[in-house]
XYZ file of C-alpha atoms in Angstrom:
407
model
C -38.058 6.337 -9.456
C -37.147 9.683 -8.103
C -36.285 12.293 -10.947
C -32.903 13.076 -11.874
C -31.779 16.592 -11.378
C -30.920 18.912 -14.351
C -28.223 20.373 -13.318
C -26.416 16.923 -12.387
C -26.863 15.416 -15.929
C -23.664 17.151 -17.235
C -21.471 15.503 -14.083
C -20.330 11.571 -15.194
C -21.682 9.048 -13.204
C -18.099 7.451 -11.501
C -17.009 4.346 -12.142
C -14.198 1.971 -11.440
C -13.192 1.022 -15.312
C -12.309 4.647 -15.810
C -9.477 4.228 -13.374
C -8.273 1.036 -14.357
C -9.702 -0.619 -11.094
C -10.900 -4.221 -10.832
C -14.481 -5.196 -10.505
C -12.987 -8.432 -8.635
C -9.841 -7.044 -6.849
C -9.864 -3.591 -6.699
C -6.736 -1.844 -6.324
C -5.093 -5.221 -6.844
C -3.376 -6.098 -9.665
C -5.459 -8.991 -11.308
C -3.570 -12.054 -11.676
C 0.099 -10.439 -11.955
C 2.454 -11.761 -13.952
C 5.439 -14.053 -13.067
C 7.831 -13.762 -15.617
C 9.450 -11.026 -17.867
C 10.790 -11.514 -21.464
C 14.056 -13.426 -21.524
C 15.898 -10.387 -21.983
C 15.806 -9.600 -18.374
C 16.682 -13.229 -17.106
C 19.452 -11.294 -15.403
C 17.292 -9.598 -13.078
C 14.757 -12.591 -12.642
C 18.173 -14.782 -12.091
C 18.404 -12.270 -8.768
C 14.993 -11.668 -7.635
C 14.206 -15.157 -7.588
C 16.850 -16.220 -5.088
C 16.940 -12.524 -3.229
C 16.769 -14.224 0.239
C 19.547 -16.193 0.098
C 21.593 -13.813 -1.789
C 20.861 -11.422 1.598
C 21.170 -13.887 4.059
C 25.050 -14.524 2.420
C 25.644 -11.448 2.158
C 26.265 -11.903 -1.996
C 23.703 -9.895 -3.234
C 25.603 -6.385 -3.462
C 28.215 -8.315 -5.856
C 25.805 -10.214 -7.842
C 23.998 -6.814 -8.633
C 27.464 -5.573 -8.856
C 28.345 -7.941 -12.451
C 24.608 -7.269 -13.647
C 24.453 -6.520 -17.602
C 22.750 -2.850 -17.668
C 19.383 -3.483 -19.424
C 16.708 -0.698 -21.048
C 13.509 -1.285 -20.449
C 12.381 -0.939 -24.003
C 11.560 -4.540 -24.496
C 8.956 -4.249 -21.625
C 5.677 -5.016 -23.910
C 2.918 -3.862 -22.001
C 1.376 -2.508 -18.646
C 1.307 -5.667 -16.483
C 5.316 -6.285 -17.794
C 6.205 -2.735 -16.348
C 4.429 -3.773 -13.329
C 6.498 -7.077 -12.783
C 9.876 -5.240 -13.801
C 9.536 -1.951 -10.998
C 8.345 -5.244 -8.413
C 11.405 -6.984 -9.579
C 14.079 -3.523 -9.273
C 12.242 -2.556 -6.172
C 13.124 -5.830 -4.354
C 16.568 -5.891 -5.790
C 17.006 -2.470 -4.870
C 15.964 -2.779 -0.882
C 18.050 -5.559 -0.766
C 21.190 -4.559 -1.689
C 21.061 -1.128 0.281
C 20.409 -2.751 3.168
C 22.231 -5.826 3.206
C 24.444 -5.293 5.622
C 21.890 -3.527 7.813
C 21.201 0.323 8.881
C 24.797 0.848 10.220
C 26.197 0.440 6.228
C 23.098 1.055 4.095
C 24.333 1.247 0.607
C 24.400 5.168 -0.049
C 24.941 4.622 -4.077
C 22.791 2.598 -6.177
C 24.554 1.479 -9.091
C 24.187 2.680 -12.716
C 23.132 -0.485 -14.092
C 20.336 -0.882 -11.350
C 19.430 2.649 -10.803
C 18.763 3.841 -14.666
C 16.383 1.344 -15.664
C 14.315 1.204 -11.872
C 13.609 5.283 -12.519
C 12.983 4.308 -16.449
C 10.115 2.156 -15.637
C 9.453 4.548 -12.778
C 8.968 7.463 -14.608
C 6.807 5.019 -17.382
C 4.617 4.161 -14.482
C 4.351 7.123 -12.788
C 5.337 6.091 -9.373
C 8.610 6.966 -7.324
C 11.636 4.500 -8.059
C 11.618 2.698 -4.355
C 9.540 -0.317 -3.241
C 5.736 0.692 -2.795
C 2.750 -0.552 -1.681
C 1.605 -1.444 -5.248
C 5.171 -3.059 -5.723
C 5.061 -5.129 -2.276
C 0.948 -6.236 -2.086
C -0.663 -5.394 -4.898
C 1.472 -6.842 -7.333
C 3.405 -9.141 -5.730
C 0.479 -12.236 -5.286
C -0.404 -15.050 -6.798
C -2.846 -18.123 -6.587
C -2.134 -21.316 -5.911
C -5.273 -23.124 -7.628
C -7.927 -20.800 -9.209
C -10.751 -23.096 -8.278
C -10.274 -22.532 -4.842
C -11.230 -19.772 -2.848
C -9.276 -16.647 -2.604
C -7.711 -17.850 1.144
C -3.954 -17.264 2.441
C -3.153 -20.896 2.144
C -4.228 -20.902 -1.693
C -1.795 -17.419 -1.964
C 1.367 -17.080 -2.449
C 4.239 -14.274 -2.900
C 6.538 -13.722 -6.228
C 8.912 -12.243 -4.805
C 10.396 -12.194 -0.599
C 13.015 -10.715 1.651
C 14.161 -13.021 4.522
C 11.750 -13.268 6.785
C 10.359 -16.340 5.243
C 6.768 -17.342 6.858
C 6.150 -14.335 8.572
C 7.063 -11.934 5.773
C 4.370 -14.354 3.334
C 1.944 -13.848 5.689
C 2.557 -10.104 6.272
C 2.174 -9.707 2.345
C -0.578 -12.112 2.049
C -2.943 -10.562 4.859
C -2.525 -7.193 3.447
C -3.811 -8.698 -0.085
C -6.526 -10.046 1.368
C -7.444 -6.920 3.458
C -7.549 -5.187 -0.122
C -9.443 -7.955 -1.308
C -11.882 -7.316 1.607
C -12.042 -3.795 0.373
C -13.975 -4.437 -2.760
C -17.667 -4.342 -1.531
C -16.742 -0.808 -0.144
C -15.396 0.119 -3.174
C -18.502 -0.640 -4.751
C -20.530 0.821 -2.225
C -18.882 4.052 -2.508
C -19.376 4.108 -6.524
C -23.085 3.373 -6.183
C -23.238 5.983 -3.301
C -21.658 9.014 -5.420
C -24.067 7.941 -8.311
C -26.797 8.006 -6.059
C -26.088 11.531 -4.937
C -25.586 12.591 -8.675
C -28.633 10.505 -9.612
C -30.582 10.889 -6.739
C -31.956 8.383 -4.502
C -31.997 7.726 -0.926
C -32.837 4.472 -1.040
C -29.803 3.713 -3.061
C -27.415 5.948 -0.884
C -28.600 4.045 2.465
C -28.506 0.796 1.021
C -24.541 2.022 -0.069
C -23.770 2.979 3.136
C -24.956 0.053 4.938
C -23.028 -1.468 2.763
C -19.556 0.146 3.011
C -20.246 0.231 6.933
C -20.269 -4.296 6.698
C -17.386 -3.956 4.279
C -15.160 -1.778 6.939
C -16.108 -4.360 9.675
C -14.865 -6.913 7.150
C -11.447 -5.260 6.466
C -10.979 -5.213 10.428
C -11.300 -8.896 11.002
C -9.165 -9.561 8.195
C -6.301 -7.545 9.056
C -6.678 -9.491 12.455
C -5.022 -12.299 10.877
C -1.771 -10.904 11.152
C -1.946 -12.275 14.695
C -1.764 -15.631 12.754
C 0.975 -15.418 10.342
C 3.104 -12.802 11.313
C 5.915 -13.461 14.182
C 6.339 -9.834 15.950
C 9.624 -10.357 16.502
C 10.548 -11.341 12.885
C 8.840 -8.739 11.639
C 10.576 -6.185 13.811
C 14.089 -6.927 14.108
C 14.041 -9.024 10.126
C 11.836 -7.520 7.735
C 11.208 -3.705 8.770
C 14.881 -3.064 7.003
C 13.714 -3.916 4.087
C 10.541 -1.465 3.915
C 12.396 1.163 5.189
C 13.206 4.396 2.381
C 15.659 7.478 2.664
C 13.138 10.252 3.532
C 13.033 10.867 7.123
C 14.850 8.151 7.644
C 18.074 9.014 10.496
C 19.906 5.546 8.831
C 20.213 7.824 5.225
C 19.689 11.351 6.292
C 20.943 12.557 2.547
C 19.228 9.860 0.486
C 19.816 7.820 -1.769
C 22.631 8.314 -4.737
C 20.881 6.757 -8.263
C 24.231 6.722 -10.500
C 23.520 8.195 -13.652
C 20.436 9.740 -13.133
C 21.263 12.250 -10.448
C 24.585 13.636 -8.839
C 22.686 15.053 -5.710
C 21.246 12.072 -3.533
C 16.976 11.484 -3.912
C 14.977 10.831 -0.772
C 11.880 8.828 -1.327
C 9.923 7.159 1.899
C 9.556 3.350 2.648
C 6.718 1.366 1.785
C 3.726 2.532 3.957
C 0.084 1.332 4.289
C -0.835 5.087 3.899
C 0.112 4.504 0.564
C -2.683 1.806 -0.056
C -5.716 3.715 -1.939
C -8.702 2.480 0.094
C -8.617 4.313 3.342
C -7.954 7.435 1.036
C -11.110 6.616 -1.137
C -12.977 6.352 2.209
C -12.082 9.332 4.038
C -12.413 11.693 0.855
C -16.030 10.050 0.455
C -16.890 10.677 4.220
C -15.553 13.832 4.096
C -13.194 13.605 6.917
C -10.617 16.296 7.176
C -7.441 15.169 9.137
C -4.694 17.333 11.530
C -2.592 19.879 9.032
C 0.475 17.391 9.828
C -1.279 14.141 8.896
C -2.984 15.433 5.707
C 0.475 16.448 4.185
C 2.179 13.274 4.470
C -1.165 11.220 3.251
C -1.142 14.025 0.230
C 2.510 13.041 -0.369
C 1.555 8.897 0.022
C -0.354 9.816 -2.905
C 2.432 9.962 -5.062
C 3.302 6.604 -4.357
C 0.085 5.331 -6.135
C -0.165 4.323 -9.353
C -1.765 7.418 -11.192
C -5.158 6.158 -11.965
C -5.475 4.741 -8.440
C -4.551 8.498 -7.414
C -7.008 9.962 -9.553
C -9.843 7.742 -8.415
C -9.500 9.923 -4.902
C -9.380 13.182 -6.251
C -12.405 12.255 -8.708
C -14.125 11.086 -5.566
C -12.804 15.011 -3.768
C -14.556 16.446 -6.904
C -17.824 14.927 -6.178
C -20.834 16.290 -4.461
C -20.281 16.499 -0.063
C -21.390 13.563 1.087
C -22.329 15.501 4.207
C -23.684 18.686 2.808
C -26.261 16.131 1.205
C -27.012 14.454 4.172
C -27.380 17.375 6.683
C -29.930 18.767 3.424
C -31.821 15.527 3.597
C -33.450 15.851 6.927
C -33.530 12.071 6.550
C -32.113 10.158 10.173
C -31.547 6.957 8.636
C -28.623 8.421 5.884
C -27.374 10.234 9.207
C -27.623 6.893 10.788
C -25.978 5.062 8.631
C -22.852 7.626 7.957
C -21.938 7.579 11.619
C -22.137 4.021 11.464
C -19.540 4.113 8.733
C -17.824 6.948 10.194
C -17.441 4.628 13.594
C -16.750 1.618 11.698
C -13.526 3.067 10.286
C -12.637 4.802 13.534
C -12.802 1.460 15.159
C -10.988 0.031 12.183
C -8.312 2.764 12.992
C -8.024 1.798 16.614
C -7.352 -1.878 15.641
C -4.353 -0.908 13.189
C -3.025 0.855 16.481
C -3.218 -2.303 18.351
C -1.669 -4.059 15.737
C 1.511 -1.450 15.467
C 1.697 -1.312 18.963
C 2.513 -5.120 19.248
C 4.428 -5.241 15.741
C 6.606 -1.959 16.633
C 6.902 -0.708 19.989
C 6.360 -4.206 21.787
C 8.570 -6.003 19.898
C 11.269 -2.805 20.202
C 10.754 -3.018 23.970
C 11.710 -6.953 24.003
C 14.790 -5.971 20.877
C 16.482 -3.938 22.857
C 16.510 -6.639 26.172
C 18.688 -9.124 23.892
C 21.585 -9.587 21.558
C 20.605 -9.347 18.150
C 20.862 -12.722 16.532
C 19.432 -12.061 12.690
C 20.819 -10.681 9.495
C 20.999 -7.274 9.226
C 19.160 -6.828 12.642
C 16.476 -4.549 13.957
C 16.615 -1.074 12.455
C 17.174 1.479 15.407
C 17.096 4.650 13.476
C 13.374 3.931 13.065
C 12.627 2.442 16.864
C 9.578 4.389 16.787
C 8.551 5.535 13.388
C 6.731 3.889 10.337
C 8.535 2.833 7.383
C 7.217 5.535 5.863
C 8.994 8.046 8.122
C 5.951 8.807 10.148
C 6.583 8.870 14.547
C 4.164 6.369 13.965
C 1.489 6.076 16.925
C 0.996 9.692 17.297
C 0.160 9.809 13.669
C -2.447 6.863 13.746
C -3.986 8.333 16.860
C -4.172 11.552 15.261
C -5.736 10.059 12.255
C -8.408 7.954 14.362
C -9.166 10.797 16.663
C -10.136 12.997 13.469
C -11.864 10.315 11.660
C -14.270 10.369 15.178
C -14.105 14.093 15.289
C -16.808 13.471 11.802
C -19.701 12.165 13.567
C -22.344 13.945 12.724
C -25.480 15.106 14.970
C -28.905 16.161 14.162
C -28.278 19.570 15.007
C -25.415 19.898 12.943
């Protein structure tokens, strides 16, 4: 047992309780809840059958005759969860029924003033996030089977059918995958503040098999997600009204705001892990890339948020390592270091055939789904972000934190 320092005893050991995170799922919701109280039946009523309302173009006048509802009956945590996953889905769907070329530009009262009530409860922006769209939005077939995408399924969809379910689903289980690392990286911090190399190499070696994990999983997009559904069906429906050319003013929310709000689309930026990672790794991105991850923040739940700066507050990772004079911790933090580089690299691949392959092949015939491809956004995320420059950018600096024995 190596000593613990003095001067580290005042410094709490992290943990993942603190921050509301799962010891199972992580960032996931556990187990989210299906139903509201039978006050908001109304809004259930719509959620449930949101495809089909889209698809016949009905939705806009169904949200239209909605009752206006407060959100006071909401009993707990997990209820305010289901109700901003249940106004987030209504809301995408009704601004962009009809497509990008006649996005809803006002969201009505009875819609808008209970999403930003909850919104403003939660502490997350009143659009559909990441939280809203993966982590809450999952559920399992039969609990004494394994966690596997045919024993998932969503709450709530978009048209899109299959391949949006298996967009969702994959992205759960990629979060899922992220646990171990998780982990890892809570046992690594406490065994800088605690120290022990043994501990901190066995961490790393750790976190490096959990990134290689997270890779193959997200390969199973290939498997349930259709490029060109995804493209030209379900994009609309992640898209926001921040950098957006389809709603360059934003979004009116009647009866909250007379001056339109802008708020980006769901992004996987906004997905805690690969924030927790590079903050722990110490890897400092391009002055453009770090502001718009900074601002993904916001779209976090705030505990989730605070894990990451708790994990900024922390001794370097690197300072103790270069102090160490010990190869295999240098060793084994490249390894991570290339592990999520190479993880980086694959996401490209995966964009490049989701988004600018399935553009290319758009464009070459006549649009034959409901609303249609969105144009505006050809080449950007539906966060806003020109979206390959951006990833490249974000792998390229991720590299650029190799370090060598000189350093």
């Amino acid at each position: 047992m190596e000593p613990q320092s003095q001067n580290l005893k005042t410094i709490p050991l992290l943990s993942l309780g603190r921050f509301h995170i799962s010891e199972e799922y992580g960032f996931l919701l556990p187990n989210p809840l299906k139903e509201l109280p039978d006050h908001y039946r109304p809004w259930m009523e719509i959620a449930n059958k949101l495809p089909h309302l889209i698809e016949s173009h009905q939705l806009q006048a169904q949200v239209d005759k909605m009752p206006l509802l407060t959100c006071q009956f909401l009993q707990n945590y997990r209820e305010q969860r289901l109700a901003h996953l249940v106004l987030s889905f209504i809301t995408m769907g009704y601004v962009w029924q009809k497509g990008e070329t006649q996005p809803k530009e006002v969201l009505p009262r009875n819609l808008a003033l209970p999403f930003v009530e909850v919104s403003r409860n939660l502490g997350i922006p009143p659009i559909l996030v990441h939280a809203d769209l993966v982590l809450t939005n999952w559920t399992i077939r039969d609990p004494e089977r394994p966690l596997e995408i045919r024993n998932l399924d969503v709450i709530f969809s978009f048209p899109g059918e299959e391949s949006l379910r298996g967009f969702i689903l994959v992205t759960v289980l990629v979060e899922k995958a992220a646990v171990p690392g998780i982990k890892a990286l809570v046992q690594a911090v406490n065994a800088i503040l605690q120290p022990s190399q043994n501990l901190l190499l066995q961490a790393l070696q750790r976190l490096r098999l959990c990134i290689q994990d997270i890779t193959r999983t997200l390969g199973q997009m290939h498997d349930y997600v259709d490029p060109d559904i995804f493209y030209a069906v379900i994009r609309i429906f992640l898209s926001g009204w921040k950098d957006n050319p389809a709603m360059p003013v934003g979004l009116i929310y009647e009866g909250v705001s007379p001056e339109p709000l802008k708020y980006s689309g769901g992004s996987a930026a906004q997905s805690t892990v690969l924030h927790a990672f590079d903050e722990f790794l110490g890897i400092c991105h391009s002055k453009e890339s770090a502001d718009f991850l900074l601002r993904m923040r916001e779209y976090m739940p705030p505990s989730h948020k605070a894990f990451i700066e708790e994990i900024h507050s922390t001794p370097s990772l690197r300072d103790h390592i270069r102090s160490s004079g010990n190869g295999q911790l240098l060793t084994a933090y490249n390894q991570c270091v290339e592990a999520l580089a190479e993880l980086r690299s694959y996401h490209i691949t995966v964009v490049t055939k989701y988004l600018i392959t399935a553009a290319t092949k758009a464009k070459g015939r006549r649009p034959n789904y409901v609303p249609g491809p969105p144009l505006a956004l050809e080449e950007r995320g539906t966060g806003g972000t020109v979206v390959l420059s951006f990833l490249k950018s974000v792998r390229d600096k991720t590299l650029e934190a190799i370090l060598h024995q000189s350093d």
